[in-house]
Short mmCIF file of C-alpha atoms and ligand atoms in Angstrom, two decimals:
data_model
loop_
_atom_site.label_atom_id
_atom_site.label_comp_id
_atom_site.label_asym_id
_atom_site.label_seq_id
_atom_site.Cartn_x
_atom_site.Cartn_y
_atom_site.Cartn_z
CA UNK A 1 83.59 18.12 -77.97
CA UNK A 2 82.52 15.32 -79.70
CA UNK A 3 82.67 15.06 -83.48
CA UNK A 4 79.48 12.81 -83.73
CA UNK A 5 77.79 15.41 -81.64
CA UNK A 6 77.72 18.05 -84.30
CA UNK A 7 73.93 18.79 -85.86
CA UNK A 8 74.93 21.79 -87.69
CA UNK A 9 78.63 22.29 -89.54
CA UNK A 10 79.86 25.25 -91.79
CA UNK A 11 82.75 23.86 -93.83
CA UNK A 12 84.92 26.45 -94.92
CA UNK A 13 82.09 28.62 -96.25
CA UNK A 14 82.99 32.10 -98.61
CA UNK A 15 80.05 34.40 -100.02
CA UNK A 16 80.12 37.42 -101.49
CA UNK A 17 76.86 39.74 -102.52
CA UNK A 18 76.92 40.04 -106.57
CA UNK A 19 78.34 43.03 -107.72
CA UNK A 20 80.19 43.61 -104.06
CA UNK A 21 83.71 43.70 -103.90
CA UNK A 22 84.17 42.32 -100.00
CA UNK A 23 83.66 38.77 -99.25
CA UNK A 24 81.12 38.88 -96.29
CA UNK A 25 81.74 35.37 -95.10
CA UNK A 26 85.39 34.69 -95.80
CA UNK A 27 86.45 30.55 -95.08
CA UNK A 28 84.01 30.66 -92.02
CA UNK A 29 84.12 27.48 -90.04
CA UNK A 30 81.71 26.64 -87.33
CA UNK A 31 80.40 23.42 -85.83
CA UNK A 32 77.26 23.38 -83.85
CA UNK A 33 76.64 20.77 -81.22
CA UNK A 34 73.23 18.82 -80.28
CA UNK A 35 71.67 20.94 -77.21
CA UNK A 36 74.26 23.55 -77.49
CA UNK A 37 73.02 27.38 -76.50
CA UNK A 38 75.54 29.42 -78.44
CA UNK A 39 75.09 33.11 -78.73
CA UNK A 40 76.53 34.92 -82.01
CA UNK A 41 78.20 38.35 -81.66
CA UNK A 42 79.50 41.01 -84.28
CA UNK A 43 78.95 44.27 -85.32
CA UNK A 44 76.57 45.63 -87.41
CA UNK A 45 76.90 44.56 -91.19
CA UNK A 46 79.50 41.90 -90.11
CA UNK A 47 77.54 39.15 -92.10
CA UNK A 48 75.25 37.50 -88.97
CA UNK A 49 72.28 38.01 -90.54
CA UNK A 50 74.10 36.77 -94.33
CA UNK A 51 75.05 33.44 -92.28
CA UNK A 52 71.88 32.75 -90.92
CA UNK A 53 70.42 33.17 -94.80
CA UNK A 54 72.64 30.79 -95.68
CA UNK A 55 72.17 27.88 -93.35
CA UNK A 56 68.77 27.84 -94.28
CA UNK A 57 70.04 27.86 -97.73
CA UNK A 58 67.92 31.39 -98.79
CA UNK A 59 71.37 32.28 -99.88
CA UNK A 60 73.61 29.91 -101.66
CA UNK A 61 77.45 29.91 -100.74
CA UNK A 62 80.37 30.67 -103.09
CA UNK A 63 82.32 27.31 -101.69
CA UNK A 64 82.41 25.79 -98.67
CA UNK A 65 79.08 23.53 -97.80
CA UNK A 66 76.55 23.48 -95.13
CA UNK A 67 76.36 19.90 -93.29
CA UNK A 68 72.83 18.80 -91.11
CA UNK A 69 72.82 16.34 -88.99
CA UNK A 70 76.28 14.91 -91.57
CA UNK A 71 74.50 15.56 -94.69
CA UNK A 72 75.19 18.07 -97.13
CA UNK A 73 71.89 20.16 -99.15
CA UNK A 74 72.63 20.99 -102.15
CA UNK A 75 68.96 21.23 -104.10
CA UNK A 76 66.04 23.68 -102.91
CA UNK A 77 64.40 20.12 -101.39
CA UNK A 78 67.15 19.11 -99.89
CA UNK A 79 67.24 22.57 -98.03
CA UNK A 80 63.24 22.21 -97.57
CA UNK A 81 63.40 19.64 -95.84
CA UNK A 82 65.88 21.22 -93.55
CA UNK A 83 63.90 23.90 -92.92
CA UNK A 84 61.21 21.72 -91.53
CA UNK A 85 63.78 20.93 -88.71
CA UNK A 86 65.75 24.06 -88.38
CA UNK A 87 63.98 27.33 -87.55
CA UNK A 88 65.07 30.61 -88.59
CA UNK A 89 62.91 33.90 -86.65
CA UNK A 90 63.74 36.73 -88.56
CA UNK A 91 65.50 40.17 -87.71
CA UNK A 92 62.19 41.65 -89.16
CA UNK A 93 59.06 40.23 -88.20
CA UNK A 94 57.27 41.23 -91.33
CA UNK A 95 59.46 39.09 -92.81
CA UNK A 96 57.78 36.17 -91.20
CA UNK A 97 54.27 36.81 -91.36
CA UNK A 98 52.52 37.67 -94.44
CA UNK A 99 48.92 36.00 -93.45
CA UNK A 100 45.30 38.03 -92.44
CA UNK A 101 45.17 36.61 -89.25
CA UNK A 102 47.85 35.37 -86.32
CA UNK A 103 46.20 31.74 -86.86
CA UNK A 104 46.44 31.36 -90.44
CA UNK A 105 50.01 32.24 -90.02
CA UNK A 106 51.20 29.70 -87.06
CA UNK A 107 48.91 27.25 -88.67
CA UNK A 108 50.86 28.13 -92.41
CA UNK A 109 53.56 25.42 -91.50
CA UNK A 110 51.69 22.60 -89.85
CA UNK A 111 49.47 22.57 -92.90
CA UNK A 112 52.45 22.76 -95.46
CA UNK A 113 53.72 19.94 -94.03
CA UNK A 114 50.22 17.76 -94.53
CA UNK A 115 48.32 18.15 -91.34
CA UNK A 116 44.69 18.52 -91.75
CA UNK A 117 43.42 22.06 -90.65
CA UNK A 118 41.96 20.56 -87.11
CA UNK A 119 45.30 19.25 -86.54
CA UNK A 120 47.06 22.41 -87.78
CA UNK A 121 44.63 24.57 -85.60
CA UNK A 122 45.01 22.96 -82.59
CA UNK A 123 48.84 22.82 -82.23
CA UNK A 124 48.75 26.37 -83.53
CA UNK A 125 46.40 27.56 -80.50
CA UNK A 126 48.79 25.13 -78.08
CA UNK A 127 51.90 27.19 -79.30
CA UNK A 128 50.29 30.36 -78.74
CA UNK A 129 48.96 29.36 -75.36
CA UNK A 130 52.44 28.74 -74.25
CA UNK A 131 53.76 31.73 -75.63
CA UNK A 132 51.38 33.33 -73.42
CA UNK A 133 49.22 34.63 -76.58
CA UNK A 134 46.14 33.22 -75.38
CA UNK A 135 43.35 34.78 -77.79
CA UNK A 136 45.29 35.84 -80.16
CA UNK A 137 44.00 33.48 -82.80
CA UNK A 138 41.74 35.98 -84.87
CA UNK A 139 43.80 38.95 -84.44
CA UNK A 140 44.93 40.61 -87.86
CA UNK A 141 48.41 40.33 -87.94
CA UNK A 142 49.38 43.53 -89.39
CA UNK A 143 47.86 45.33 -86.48
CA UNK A 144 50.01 43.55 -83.62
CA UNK A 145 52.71 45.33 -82.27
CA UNK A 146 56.34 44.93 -82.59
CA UNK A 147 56.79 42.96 -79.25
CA UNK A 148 53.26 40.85 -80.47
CA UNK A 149 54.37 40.18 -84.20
CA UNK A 150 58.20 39.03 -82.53
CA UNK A 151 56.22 36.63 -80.51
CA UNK A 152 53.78 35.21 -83.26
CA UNK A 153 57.22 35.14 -85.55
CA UNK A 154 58.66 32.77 -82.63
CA UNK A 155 55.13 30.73 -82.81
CA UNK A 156 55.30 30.43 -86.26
CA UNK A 157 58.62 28.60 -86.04
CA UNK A 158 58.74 27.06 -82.64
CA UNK A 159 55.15 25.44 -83.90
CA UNK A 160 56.91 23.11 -86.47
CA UNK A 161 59.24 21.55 -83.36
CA UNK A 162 62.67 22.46 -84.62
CA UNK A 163 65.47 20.57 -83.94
CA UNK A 164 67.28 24.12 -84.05
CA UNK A 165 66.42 27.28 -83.60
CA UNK A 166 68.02 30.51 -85.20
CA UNK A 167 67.00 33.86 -84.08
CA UNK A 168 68.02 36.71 -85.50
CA UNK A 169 68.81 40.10 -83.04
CA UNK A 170 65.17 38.74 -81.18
CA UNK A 171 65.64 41.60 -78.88
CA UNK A 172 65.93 44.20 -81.21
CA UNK A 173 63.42 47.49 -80.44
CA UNK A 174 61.45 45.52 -77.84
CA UNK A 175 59.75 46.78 -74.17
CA UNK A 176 61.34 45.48 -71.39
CA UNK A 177 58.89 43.09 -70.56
CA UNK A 178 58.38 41.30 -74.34
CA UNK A 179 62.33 41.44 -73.55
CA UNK A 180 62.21 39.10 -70.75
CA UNK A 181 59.13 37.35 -71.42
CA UNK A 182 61.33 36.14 -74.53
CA UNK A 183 63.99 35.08 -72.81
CA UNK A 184 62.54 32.98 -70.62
CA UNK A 185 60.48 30.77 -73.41
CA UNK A 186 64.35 30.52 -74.87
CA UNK A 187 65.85 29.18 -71.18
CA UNK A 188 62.79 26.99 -70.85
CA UNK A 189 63.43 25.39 -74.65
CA UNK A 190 65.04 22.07 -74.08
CA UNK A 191 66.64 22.70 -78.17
CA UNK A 192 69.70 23.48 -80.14
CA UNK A 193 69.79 27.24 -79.77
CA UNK A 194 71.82 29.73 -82.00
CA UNK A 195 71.17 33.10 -81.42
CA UNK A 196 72.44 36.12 -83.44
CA UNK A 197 72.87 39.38 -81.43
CA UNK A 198 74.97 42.60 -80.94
CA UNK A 199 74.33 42.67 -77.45
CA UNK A 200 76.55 40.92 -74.61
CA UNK A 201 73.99 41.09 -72.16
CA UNK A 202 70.73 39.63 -74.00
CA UNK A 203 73.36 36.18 -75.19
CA UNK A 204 75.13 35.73 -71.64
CA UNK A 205 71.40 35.25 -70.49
CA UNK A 206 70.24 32.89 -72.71
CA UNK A 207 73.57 31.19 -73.87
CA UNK A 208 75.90 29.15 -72.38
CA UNK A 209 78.58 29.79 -75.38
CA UNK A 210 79.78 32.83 -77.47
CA UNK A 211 81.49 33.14 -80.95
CA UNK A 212 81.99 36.06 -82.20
CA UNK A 213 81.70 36.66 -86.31
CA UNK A 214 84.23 39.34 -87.50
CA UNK A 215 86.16 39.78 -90.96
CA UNK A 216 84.07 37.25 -92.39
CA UNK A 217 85.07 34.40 -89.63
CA UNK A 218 83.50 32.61 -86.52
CA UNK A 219 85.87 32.31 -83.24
CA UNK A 220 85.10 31.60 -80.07
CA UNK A 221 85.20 34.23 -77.46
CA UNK A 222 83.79 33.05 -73.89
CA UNK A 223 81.89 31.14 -71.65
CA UNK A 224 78.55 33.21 -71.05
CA UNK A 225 79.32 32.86 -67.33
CA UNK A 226 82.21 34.16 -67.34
CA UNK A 227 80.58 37.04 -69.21
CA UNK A 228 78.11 37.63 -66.77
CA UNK A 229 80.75 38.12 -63.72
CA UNK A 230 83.25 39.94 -66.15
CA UNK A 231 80.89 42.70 -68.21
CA UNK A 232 84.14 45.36 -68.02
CA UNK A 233 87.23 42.96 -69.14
CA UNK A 234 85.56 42.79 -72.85
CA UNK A 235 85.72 39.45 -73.41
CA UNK A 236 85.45 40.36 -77.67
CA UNK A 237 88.86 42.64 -77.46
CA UNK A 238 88.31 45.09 -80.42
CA UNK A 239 84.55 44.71 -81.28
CA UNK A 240 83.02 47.76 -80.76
CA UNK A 241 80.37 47.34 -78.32
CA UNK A 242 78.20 49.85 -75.54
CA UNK A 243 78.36 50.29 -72.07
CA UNK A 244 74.39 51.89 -71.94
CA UNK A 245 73.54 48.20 -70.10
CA UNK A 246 75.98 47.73 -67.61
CA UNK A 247 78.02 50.95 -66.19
P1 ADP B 301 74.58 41.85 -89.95
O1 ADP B 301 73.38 40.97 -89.89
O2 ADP B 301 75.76 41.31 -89.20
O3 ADP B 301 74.30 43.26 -89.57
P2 ADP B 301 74.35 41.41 -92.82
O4 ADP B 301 74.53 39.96 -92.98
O5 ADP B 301 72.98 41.95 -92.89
O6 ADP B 301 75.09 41.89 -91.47
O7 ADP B 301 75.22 42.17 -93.92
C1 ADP B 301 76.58 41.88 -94.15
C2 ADP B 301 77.10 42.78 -95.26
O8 ADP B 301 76.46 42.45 -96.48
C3 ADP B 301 76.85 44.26 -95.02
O9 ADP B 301 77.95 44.97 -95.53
C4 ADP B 301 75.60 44.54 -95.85
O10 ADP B 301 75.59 45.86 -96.28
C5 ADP B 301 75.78 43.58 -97.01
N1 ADP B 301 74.49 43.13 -97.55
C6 ADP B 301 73.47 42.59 -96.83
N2 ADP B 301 72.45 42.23 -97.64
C7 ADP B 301 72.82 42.57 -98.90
C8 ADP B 301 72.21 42.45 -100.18
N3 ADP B 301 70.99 41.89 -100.33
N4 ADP B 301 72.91 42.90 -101.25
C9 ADP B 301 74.15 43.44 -101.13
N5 ADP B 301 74.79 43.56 -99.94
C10 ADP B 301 74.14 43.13 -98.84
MG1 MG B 302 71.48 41.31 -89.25
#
């Protein structure tokens, strides 16, 4: 692919937790392309979440640097003004949403970055509309549901227009339909899409491409298509991984 392509590069990146022994990332490389899908698989505790953290610069890297767009953050405003173009949803939604009410939150970014609160309201209402959250404006966000506060999260970031969007394991303990209903606002997103996930099936639908993130480093594993017409040759060799989806 082309070099000049690339919106998103991990050089080389090693972090350990303080006080932990094992590196979690360990010389990771990965290059993200402009308009790329790519799905992210590992197992649980194999540092997806960590990376995610640290693209958005929440966590700082031992070495190695984080590039956007060919420049590298290295200050808290350098990385804030990142985050106005990259969008991280959350594993947990409560992570995500700490206002009263499902507007205040959506409308928390718009009117951080200077819109007035007209402004702020209406693209807030516009996002939920599309999300199909019509009338959810005044409901109190603590009292949504875990499908309803996954779909606010995704308002909350999708509302500031990323350039790219991270989502963290979005289909984790979800209904069927919230399920689907997500994945078809992701296939109808014309953006750079990295998505984080344990499960096969949930990235071959919305990715085209799939690394895999194990001992610490990204490699690429498959074509999503290929996925999709393969489920039993295991395209990820020794991950562990269920059959519960697809026997
Ligand atoms: P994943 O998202 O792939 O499940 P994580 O990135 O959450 O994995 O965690 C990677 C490893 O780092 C795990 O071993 C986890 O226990 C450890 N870890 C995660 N967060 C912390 C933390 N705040 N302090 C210490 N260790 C952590
Ligand atoms: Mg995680």
């Amino acid at each position: 692919m082309d070099e000049n392509n690339i919106i998103l590069r991990l050089d080389n990146i090693c972090f350990g937790y303080p006080g932990a022994g094992k590196k979690v990332l360990d010389h990771l490389n990965f290059s993200i392309h402009v308009g790329q899908k790519v799905g992210l698989i590992g197992p649980n505790g194999s540092g997806k979440s960590t990376l995610l953290h640290i693209v958005m610069g929440l966590l700082r890297p031992d070495s190695g640097h984080v590039e956007f767009l060919g420049q590298r953050p290295e200050t808290e405003k350098d990385f804030r003004s990142i985050r106005r173009q990259v969008g991280l949803v959350f594993q947990n939604a409560d992570d995500q949403l700490f206002s009263p009410t499902v507007l205040e939150d959506v409308a928390f970014g718009p009117l951080n970055m200077g819109m007035s609160p007209d402004q702020a309201s209406e693209m807030s209402v516009r996002i939920l509309n599309e999300l199909n959250l019509n009338g959810f404006e005044n409901r109190i966000t603590y009292k949504l549901s875990g499908g309803e506060k996954k779909l606010v999260a995704l308002a909350t970031v999708l509302v500031m227009e990323p350039k790219v969007l991270f989502l963290d394991e979005p289909s984790t303990g979800l209904d069927e339909s919230t399920r689907e209903h997500i994945i078809d606002i992701l296939n109808r997103l014309d953006i750079t899409i990295v998505m984080v996930s344990h499960e096969y099936d949930y990235l071959a639908r919305t990715t085209q491409t799939i690394y895999t993130l194990n001992n610490g480093k990204v490699e690429y594993c498959c074509n999503s298509e290929d996925l999709h017409t393969h489920y039993h040759s295991h395209p990820a060799g020794r991950m562990p991984h269920g059959h519960e989806d697809h026997r």
